[in-house]
PDB file of N, CA, C and O in Angstrom:
ATOM      1  N   MET A 961      29.479 106.001 -63.033  1.00 62.00           N
ATOM      2  CA  MET A 961      29.577 104.600 -62.446  1.00 62.00           C
ATOM      3  C   MET A 961      30.280 104.773 -61.176  1.00 62.00           C
ATOM      4  O   MET A 961      31.465 105.259 -61.054  1.00 62.00           O
ATOM      5  N   ASP A 962      29.701 103.972 -60.147  1.00 78.00           N
ATOM      6  CA  ASP A 962      30.647 103.786 -58.926  1.00 78.00           C
ATOM      7  C   ASP A 962      30.460 102.373 -58.547  1.00 78.00           C
ATOM      8  O   ASP A 962      29.700 101.498 -59.259  1.00 78.00           O
ATOM      9  N   ILE A 963      31.093 102.064 -57.202  1.00 90.00           N
ATOM     10  CA  ILE A 963      31.403 100.745 -56.815  1.00 90.00           C
ATOM     11  C   ILE A 963      29.869 100.380 -56.120  1.00 90.00           C
ATOM     12  O   ILE A 963      29.618  98.988 -56.236  1.00 90.00           O
ATOM     13  N   SER A 964      28.695 101.198 -56.125  1.00 91.00           N
ATOM     14  CA  SER A 964      27.513 100.705 -55.647  1.00 91.00           C
ATOM     15  C   SER A 964      26.788  99.741 -56.629  1.00 91.00           C
ATOM     16  O   SER A 964      25.856  98.787 -56.424  1.00 91.00           O
ATOM     17  N   ILE A 965      26.996  99.894 -58.034  1.00 91.00           N
ATOM     18  CA  ILE A 965      26.390  98.922 -59.076  1.00 91.00           C
ATOM     19  C   ILE A 965      26.780  97.480 -58.709  1.00 91.00           C
ATOM     20  O   ILE A 965      26.273  96.687 -59.004  1.00 91.00           O
ATOM     21  N   ILE A 966      28.185  97.223 -58.478  1.00 92.00           N
ATOM     22  CA  ILE A 966      28.769  95.942 -58.027  1.00 92.00           C
ATOM     23  C   ILE A 966      28.064  95.552 -56.825  1.00 92.00           C
ATOM     24  O   ILE A 966      27.576  94.102 -56.800  1.00 92.00           O
ATOM     25  N   PHE A 967      27.971  96.181 -55.701  1.00 95.00           N
ATOM     26  CA  PHE A 967      27.145  95.328 -54.620  1.00 95.00           C
ATOM     27  C   PHE A 967      25.595  95.260 -55.082  1.00 95.00           C
ATOM     28  O   PHE A 967      25.066  94.518 -54.582  1.00 95.00           O
ATOM     29  N   LYS A 968      24.876  96.061 -56.078  1.00 93.00           N
ATOM     30  CA  LYS A 968      23.629  95.964 -56.604  1.00 93.00           C
ATOM     31  C   LYS A 968      23.425  94.764 -57.537  1.00 93.00           C
ATOM     32  O   LYS A 968      22.614  93.591 -57.278  1.00 93.00           O
ATOM     33  N   ILE A 969      24.581  94.114 -58.067  1.00 94.00           N
ATOM     34  CA  ILE A 969      24.490  92.837 -58.950  1.00 94.00           C
ATOM     35  C   ILE A 969      24.948  92.007 -58.092  1.00 94.00           C
ATOM     36  O   ILE A 969      24.077  90.806 -57.943  1.00 94.00           O
ATOM     37  N   ALA A 970      25.382  92.070 -56.984  1.00 95.00           N
ATOM     38  CA  ALA A 970      25.701  90.919 -55.921  1.00 95.00           C
ATOM     39  C   ALA A 970      24.359  90.899 -55.365  1.00 95.00           C
ATOM     40  O   ALA A 970      24.123  89.618 -55.006  1.00 95.00           O
ATOM     41  N   ALA A 971      23.790  91.728 -54.890  1.00 96.00           N
ATOM     42  CA  ALA A 971      22.641  91.557 -54.105  1.00 96.00           C
ATOM     43  C   ALA A 971      21.557  90.596 -54.791  1.00 96.00           C
ATOM     44  O   ALA A 971      20.779  89.783 -54.129  1.00 96.00           O
ATOM     45  N   ILE A 972      21.614  91.271 -56.185  1.00 95.00           N
ATOM     46  CA  ILE A 972      20.663  90.320 -56.920  1.00 95.00           C
ATOM     47  C   ILE A 972      20.781  88.834 -57.107  1.00 95.00           C
ATOM     48  O   ILE A 972      19.999  88.064 -57.227  1.00 95.00           O
ATOM     49  N   GLY A 973      22.310  88.702 -57.371  1.00 95.00           N
ATOM     50  CA  GLY A 973      22.650  87.431 -57.078  1.00 95.00           C
ATOM     51  C   GLY A 973      22.364  86.599 -55.861  1.00 95.00           C
ATOM     52  O   GLY A 973      22.038  85.365 -55.968  1.00 95.00           O
ATOM     53  N   ILE A 974      22.731  87.172 -54.733  1.00 97.00           N
ATOM     54  CA  ILE A 974      22.293  86.201 -53.224  1.00 97.00           C
ATOM     55  C   ILE A 974      20.895  85.969 -53.473  1.00 97.00           C
ATOM     56  O   ILE A 974      20.360  85.006 -53.281  1.00 97.00           O
ATOM     57  N   ILE A 975      19.928  87.010 -53.859  1.00 96.00           N
ATOM     58  CA  ILE A 975      18.572  86.899 -53.913  1.00 96.00           C
ATOM     59  C   ILE A 975      17.875  85.687 -54.870  1.00 96.00           C
ATOM     60  O   ILE A 975      17.257  85.002 -54.227  1.00 96.00           O
ATOM     61  N   ILE A 976      18.297  85.911 -56.174  1.00 96.00           N
ATOM     62  CA  ILE A 976      18.096  84.727 -56.716  1.00 96.00           C
ATOM     63  C   ILE A 976      18.634  83.353 -56.332  1.00 96.00           C
ATOM     64  O   ILE A 976      17.905  82.510 -56.610  1.00 96.00           O
ATOM     65  N   THR A 977      19.618  83.409 -55.741  1.00 96.00           N
ATOM     66  CA  THR A 977      20.257  82.112 -55.206  1.00 96.00           C
ATOM     67  C   THR A 977      19.397  81.475 -54.209  1.00 96.00           C
ATOM     68  O   THR A 977      19.147  80.416 -54.078  1.00 96.00           O
ATOM     69  N   ILE A 978      19.098  82.257 -53.310  1.00 97.00           N
ATOM     70  CA  ILE A 978      18.163  81.944 -52.121  1.00 97.00           C
ATOM     71  C   ILE A 978      16.565  81.605 -52.619  1.00 97.00           C
ATOM     72  O   ILE A 978      16.013  80.635 -51.995  1.00 97.00           O
ATOM     73  N   VAL A 979      16.328  82.320 -53.488  1.00 96.00           N
ATOM     74  CA  VAL A 979      14.891  81.973 -54.017  1.00 96.00           C
ATOM     75  C   VAL A 979      15.070  80.575 -54.581  1.00 96.00           C
ATOM     76  O   VAL A 979      14.117  80.097 -54.429  1.00 96.00           O
ATOM     77  N   CYS A 980      15.879  80.406 -55.592  1.00 96.00           N
ATOM     78  CA  CYS A 980      16.134  79.212 -56.236  1.00 96.00           C
ATOM     79  C   CYS A 980      16.280  77.973 -55.470  1.00 96.00           C
ATOM     80  O   CYS A 980      15.630  76.914 -55.680  1.00 96.00           O
ATOM     81  N   GLN A 981      16.863  78.106 -54.363  1.00 96.00           N
ATOM     82  CA  GLN A 981      17.263  76.722 -53.426  1.00 96.00           C
ATOM     83  C   GLN A 981      15.795  76.938 -52.734  1.00 96.00           C
ATOM     84  O   GLN A 981      15.532  75.545 -52.419  1.00 96.00           O
ATOM     85  N   VAL A 982      15.114  77.953 -52.125  1.00 96.00           N
ATOM     86  CA  VAL A 982      13.903  77.427 -51.594  1.00 96.00           C
ATOM     87  C   VAL A 982      12.822  76.632 -52.735  1.00 96.00           C
ATOM     88  O   VAL A 982      12.084  75.708 -52.169  1.00 96.00           O
ATOM     89  N   LEU A 983      12.899  77.273 -53.634  1.00 95.00           N
ATOM     90  CA  LEU A 983      12.063  76.354 -54.691  1.00 95.00           C
ATOM     91  C   LEU A 983      12.470  75.376 -55.104  1.00 95.00           C
ATOM     92  O   LEU A 983      11.437  74.337 -55.165  1.00 95.00           O
ATOM     93  N   LYS A 984      13.581  74.878 -55.080  1.00 94.00           N
ATOM     94  CA  LYS A 984      14.025  73.611 -55.376  1.00 94.00           C
ATOM     95  C   LYS A 984      13.854  72.598 -54.364  1.00 94.00           C
ATOM     96  O   LYS A 984      13.588  71.332 -54.640  1.00 94.00           O
ATOM     97  N   LYS A 985      13.963  73.207 -53.001  1.00 95.00           N
ATOM     98  CA  LYS A 985      13.324  72.272 -51.854  1.00 95.00           C
ATOM     99  C   LYS A 985      11.898  72.027 -51.829  1.00 95.00           C
ATOM    100  O   LYS A 985      11.808  70.991 -51.274  1.00 95.00           O
ATOM    101  N   SER A 986      11.217  72.997 -52.514  1.00 95.00           N
ATOM    102  CA  SER A 986       9.895  72.457 -52.495  1.00 95.00           C
ATOM    103  C   SER A 986       9.247  71.867 -53.482  1.00 95.00           C
ATOM    104  O   SER A 986       8.050  72.033 -53.845  1.00 95.00           O
ATOM    105  N   ASP A 987      10.530  71.400 -54.515  1.00 93.00           N
ATOM    106  CA  ASP A 987       9.954  70.798 -55.612  1.00 93.00           C
ATOM    107  C   ASP A 987       9.560  71.364 -56.919  1.00 93.00           C
ATOM    108  O   ASP A 987       8.581  70.846 -57.385  1.00 93.00           O
ATOM    109  N   ARG A 988       9.799  72.640 -56.997  1.00 92.00           N
ATOM    110  CA  ARG A 988       9.541  73.460 -57.985  1.00 92.00           C
ATOM    111  C   ARG A 988      10.608  73.936 -59.063  1.00 92.00           C
ATOM    112  O   ARG A 988      11.165  74.958 -59.029  1.00 92.00           O
ATOM    113  N   ASP A 989      11.358  72.741 -59.256  1.00 92.00           N
ATOM    114  CA  ASP A 989      12.452  73.026 -60.130  1.00 92.00           C
ATOM    115  C   ASP A 989      12.154  73.872 -61.664  1.00 92.00           C
ATOM    116  O   ASP A 989      13.072  74.451 -61.771  1.00 92.00           O
ATOM    117  N   ASP A 990      10.944  73.514 -61.923  1.00 94.00           N
ATOM    118  CA  ASP A 990      10.762  74.410 -63.450  1.00 94.00           C
ATOM    119  C   ASP A 990      10.606  75.956 -62.975  1.00 94.00           C
ATOM    120  O   ASP A 990      11.029  77.083 -63.776  1.00 94.00           O
ATOM    121  N   ILE A 991      10.052  76.404 -61.861  1.00 95.00           N
ATOM    122  CA  ILE A 991       9.956  77.770 -61.390  1.00 95.00           C
ATOM    123  C   ILE A 991      11.273  78.365 -61.058  1.00 95.00           C
ATOM    124  O   ILE A 991      11.554  79.524 -61.325  1.00 95.00           O
ATOM    125  N   ALA A 992      12.201  77.582 -60.382  1.00 95.00           N
ATOM    126  CA  ALA A 992      13.553  77.907 -59.979  1.00 95.00           C
ATOM    127  C   ALA A 992      14.372  78.136 -61.423  1.00 95.00           C
ATOM    128  O   ALA A 992      15.302  79.314 -61.296  1.00 95.00           O
ATOM    129  N   THR A 993      14.155  77.294 -62.177  1.00 95.00           N
ATOM    130  CA  THR A 993      14.811  77.739 -63.482  1.00 95.00           C
ATOM    131  C   THR A 993      14.410  79.067 -64.135  1.00 95.00           C
ATOM    132  O   THR A 993      15.173  79.850 -64.770  1.00 95.00           O
ATOM    133  N   VAL A 994      13.042  79.261 -64.296  1.00 96.00           N
ATOM    134  CA  VAL A 994      12.674  80.833 -64.517  1.00 96.00           C
ATOM    135  C   VAL A 994      13.267  81.898 -63.726  1.00 96.00           C
ATOM    136  O   VAL A 994      13.606  82.707 -64.408  1.00 96.00           O
ATOM    137  N   VAL A 995      13.222  81.592 -62.678  1.00 96.00           N
ATOM    138  CA  VAL A 995      13.811  82.640 -61.492  1.00 96.00           C
ATOM    139  C   VAL A 995      15.018  82.851 -61.929  1.00 96.00           C
ATOM    140  O   VAL A 995      15.571  84.202 -62.037  1.00 96.00           O
ATOM    141  N   SER A 996      15.878  81.688 -62.444  1.00 96.00           N
ATOM    142  CA  SER A 996      17.341  81.910 -62.507  1.00 96.00           C
ATOM    143  C   SER A 996      17.643  82.443 -63.808  1.00 96.00           C
ATOM    144  O   SER A 996      18.286  83.711 -63.850  1.00 96.00           O
ATOM    145  N   ILE A 997      16.956  82.383 -64.857  1.00 96.00           N
ATOM    146  CA  ILE A 997      16.861  82.923 -66.119  1.00 96.00           C
ATOM    147  C   ILE A 997      16.613  84.741 -66.036  1.00 96.00           C
ATOM    148  O   ILE A 997      17.142  85.156 -66.651  1.00 96.00           O
ATOM    149  N   VAL A 998      15.475  84.987 -65.278  1.00 96.00           N
ATOM    150  CA  VAL A 998      15.211  86.041 -64.888  1.00 96.00           C
ATOM    151  C   VAL A 998      15.999  87.052 -64.449  1.00 96.00           C
ATOM    152  O   VAL A 998      16.495  87.982 -64.664  1.00 96.00           O
ATOM    153  N   GLY A 999      16.743  86.345 -63.395  1.00 95.00           N
ATOM    154  CA  GLY A 999      17.974  86.959 -62.681  1.00 95.00           C
ATOM    155  C   GLY A 999      19.079  87.453 -63.697  1.00 95.00           C
ATOM    156  O   GLY A 999      19.662  88.394 -63.377  1.00 95.00           O
ATOM    157  N   LEU A1000      19.402  86.371 -64.539  1.00 96.00           N
ATOM    158  CA  LEU A1000      20.569  86.677 -65.415  1.00 96.00           C
ATOM    159  C   LEU A1000      20.128  87.451 -66.473  1.00 96.00           C
ATOM    160  O   LEU A1000      21.200  88.458 -66.921  1.00 96.00           O
ATOM    161  N   VAL A1001      18.708  87.707 -66.733  1.00 97.00           N
ATOM    162  CA  VAL A1001      18.739  88.717 -67.951  1.00 97.00           C
ATOM    163  C   VAL A1001      18.577  90.461 -67.170  1.00 97.00           C
ATOM    164  O   VAL A1001      19.113  91.261 -67.805  1.00 97.00           O
ATOM    165  N   ILE A1002      18.367  90.230 -65.874  1.00 95.00           N
ATOM    166  CA  ILE A1002      18.370  91.451 -65.295  1.00 95.00           C
ATOM    167  C   ILE A1002      19.830  91.812 -65.091  1.00 95.00           C
ATOM    168  O   ILE A1002      20.129  93.035 -65.290  1.00 95.00           O
ATOM    169  N   VAL A1003      20.597  91.086 -64.947  1.00 96.00           N
ATOM    170  CA  VAL A1003      21.963  91.338 -64.390  1.00 96.00           C
ATOM    171  C   VAL A1003      22.556  91.771 -65.966  1.00 96.00           C
ATOM    172  O   VAL A1003      23.532  92.818 -65.957  1.00 96.00           O
ATOM    173  N   LEU A1004      22.295  90.899 -66.838  1.00 96.00           N
ATOM    174  CA  LEU A1004      22.722  91.369 -68.305  1.00 96.00           C
ATOM    175  C   LEU A1004      22.370  92.644 -68.724  1.00 96.00           C
ATOM    176  O   LEU A1004      23.177  93.346 -69.420  1.00 96.00           O
ATOM    177  N   THR A1005      21.109  93.112 -68.452  1.00 96.00           N
ATOM    178  CA  THR A1005      20.445  94.418 -68.962  1.00 96.00           C
ATOM    179  C   THR A1005      21.588  95.647 -68.309  1.00 96.00           C
ATOM    180  O   THR A1005      21.682  96.478 -68.876  1.00 96.00           O
ATOM    181  N   ILE A1006      21.583  95.298 -66.861  1.00 93.00           N
ATOM    182  CA  ILE A1006      22.418  96.305 -66.184  1.00 93.00           C
ATOM    183  C   ILE A1006      23.964  96.259 -66.549  1.00 93.00           C
ATOM    184  O   ILE A1006      24.312  97.288 -67.020  1.00 93.00           O
ATOM    185  N   THR A1007      24.383  95.214 -66.979  1.00 94.00           N
ATOM    186  CA  THR A1007      25.573  95.185 -67.611  1.00 94.00           C
ATOM    187  C   THR A1007      25.895  95.838 -68.900  1.00 94.00           C
ATOM    188  O   THR A1007      26.913  96.622 -69.278  1.00 94.00           O
ATOM    189  N   VAL A1008      25.134  95.478 -69.708  1.00 96.00           N
ATOM    190  CA  VAL A1008      24.748  95.949 -71.139  1.00 96.00           C
ATOM    191  C   VAL A1008      24.809  97.312 -71.476  1.00 96.00           C
ATOM    192  O   VAL A1008      25.442  98.164 -72.019  1.00 96.00           O
ATOM    193  N   THR A1009      23.969  97.817 -70.268  1.00 94.00           N
ATOM    194  CA  THR A1009      23.793  99.324 -70.030  1.00 94.00           C
ATOM    195  C   THR A1009      24.911  99.988 -69.838  1.00 94.00           C
ATOM    196  O   THR A1009      25.423 101.163 -70.411  1.00 94.00           O
ATOM    197  N   MET A1010      25.806  99.315 -68.769  1.00 92.00           N
ATOM    198  CA  MET A1010      27.036 100.054 -68.372  1.00 92.00           C
ATOM    199  C   MET A1010      28.039 100.141 -69.480  1.00 92.00           C
ATOM    200  O   MET A1010      28.839 100.889 -69.688  1.00 92.00           O
ATOM    201  N   ILE A1011      28.125  99.087 -70.421  1.00 94.00           N
ATOM    202  CA  ILE A1011      29.164  98.949 -71.428  1.00 94.00           C
ATOM    203  C   ILE A1011      29.027  99.971 -72.541  1.00 94.00           C
ATOM    204  O   ILE A1011      29.737 100.695 -73.009  1.00 94.00           O
ATOM    205  N   GLY A1012      27.356 100.213 -72.664  1.00 94.00           N
ATOM    206  CA  GLY A1012      27.092 101.230 -73.664  1.00 94.00           C
ATOM    207  C   GLY A1012      27.534 102.511 -73.291  1.00 94.00           C
ATOM    208  O   GLY A1012      27.953 103.399 -74.273  1.00 94.00           O
ATOM    209  N   ASP A1013      27.350 102.940 -72.019  1.00 92.00           N
ATOM    210  CA  ASP A1013      27.780 104.188 -71.465  1.00 92.00           C
ATOM    211  C   ASP A1013      29.311 104.304 -71.612  1.00 92.00           C
ATOM    212  O   ASP A1013      29.852 105.134 -71.766  1.00 92.00           O
ATOM    213  N   LEU A1014      29.934 103.143 -71.301  1.00 91.00           N
ATOM    214  CA  LEU A1014      31.539 103.127 -71.449  1.00 91.00           C
ATOM    215  C   LEU A1014      31.595 103.408 -72.917  1.00 91.00           C
ATOM    216  O   LEU A1014      32.771 104.305 -73.168  1.00 91.00           O
ATOM    217  N   PHE A1015      31.222 103.022 -73.777  1.00 92.00           N
ATOM    218  CA  PHE A1015      31.310 103.177 -75.098  1.00 92.00           C
ATOM    219  C   PHE A1015      31.073 104.771 -75.719  1.00 92.00           C
ATOM    220  O   PHE A1015      32.029 105.137 -76.252  1.00 92.00           O
ATOM    221  N   GLU A1016      30.092 105.232 -75.174  1.00 91.00           N
ATOM    222  CA  GLU A1016      29.762 106.352 -75.429  1.00 91.00           C
ATOM    223  C   GLU A1016      30.798 107.477 -75.106  1.00 91.00           C
ATOM    224  O   GLU A1016      31.234 108.318 -75.423  1.00 91.00           O
ATOM    225  N   THR A1017      31.299 107.217 -73.549  1.00 91.00           N
ATOM    226  CA  THR A1017      32.234 107.996 -72.995  1.00 91.00           C
ATOM    227  C   THR A1017      33.600 107.895 -73.845  1.00 91.00           C
ATOM    228  O   THR A1017      34.086 109.077 -73.888  1.00 91.00           O
ATOM    229  N   VAL A1018      34.115 106.855 -74.103  1.00 91.00           N
ATOM    230  CA  VAL A1018      35.328 106.666 -75.067  1.00 91.00           C
ATOM    231  C   VAL A1018      35.085 107.337 -76.385  1.00 91.00           C
ATOM    232  O   VAL A1018      35.877 107.850 -76.720  1.00 91.00           O
ATOM    233  N   LYS A1019      33.893 107.282 -76.884  1.00 91.00           N
ATOM    234  CA  LYS A1019      33.557 107.951 -78.176  1.00 91.00           C
ATOM    235  C   LYS A1019      33.525 109.502 -78.201  1.00 91.00           C
ATOM    236  O   LYS A1019      34.227 110.393 -78.907  1.00 91.00           O
ATOM    237  N   ARG A1020      33.294 109.754 -77.033  1.00 90.00           N
ATOM    238  CA  ARG A1020      32.967 111.319 -76.721  1.00 90.00           C
ATOM    239  C   ARG A1020      34.617 111.920 -76.139  1.00 90.00           C
ATOM    240  O   ARG A1020      35.235 113.112 -76.818  1.00 90.00           O
ATOM    241  N   ILE A1021      35.465 111.030 -75.753  1.00 91.00           N
ATOM    242  CA  ILE A1021      36.943 111.435 -75.333  1.00 91.00           C
ATOM    243  C   ILE A1021      37.852 111.326 -76.484  1.00 91.00           C
ATOM    244  O   ILE A1021      38.539 112.776 -76.756  1.00 91.00           O
ATOM    245  N   PHE A1022      37.431 110.609 -77.466  1.00 90.00           N
ATOM    246  CA  PHE A1022      38.501 110.658 -78.566  1.00 90.00           C
ATOM    247  C   PHE A1022      37.929 111.422 -79.838  1.00 90.00           C
ATOM    248  O   PHE A1022      38.480 111.506 -80.753  1.00 90.00           O
ATOM    249  N   GLY A1023      36.658 111.755 -79.608  1.00 85.00           N
ATOM    250  CA  GLY A1023      35.967 112.795 -80.881  1.00 85.00           C
ATOM    251  C   GLY A1023      35.742 111.692 -81.897  1.00 85.00           C
ATOM    252  O   GLY A1023      35.530 112.065 -83.010  1.00 85.00           O
ATOM    253  N   VAL A1024      35.594 110.454 -81.752  1.00 75.00           N
ATOM    254  CA  VAL A1024      34.936 109.577 -82.736  1.00 75.00           C
ATOM    255  C   VAL A1024      33.404 109.516 -83.104  1.00 75.00           C
ATOM    256  O   VAL A1024      32.765 109.324 -81.858  1.00 75.00           O
ATOM    257  N   TYR A1025      33.187 109.854 -84.274  1.00 66.00           N
ATOM    258  CA  TYR A1025      31.352 109.949 -84.407  1.00 66.00           C
ATOM    259  C   TYR A1025      31.194 108.931 -85.478  1.00 66.00           C
ATOM    260  O   TYR A1025      31.076 108.857 -86.377  1.00 66.00           O
TER     261      TYR A1025
END
């Protein structure tokens, strides 16, 4: 794990925000909501994967099986 994952999450957030603003300005609020939810799911998937890796590392360090 390094700092690049933080930049990836930030980039996803910025892109999702821009897309949502464009969709809202063109009166597509329902699609903007779906895009927001998809962005949230993507970021949560990345985060849960990282937390799973963290738990595996802690388990390996302390020898807990």
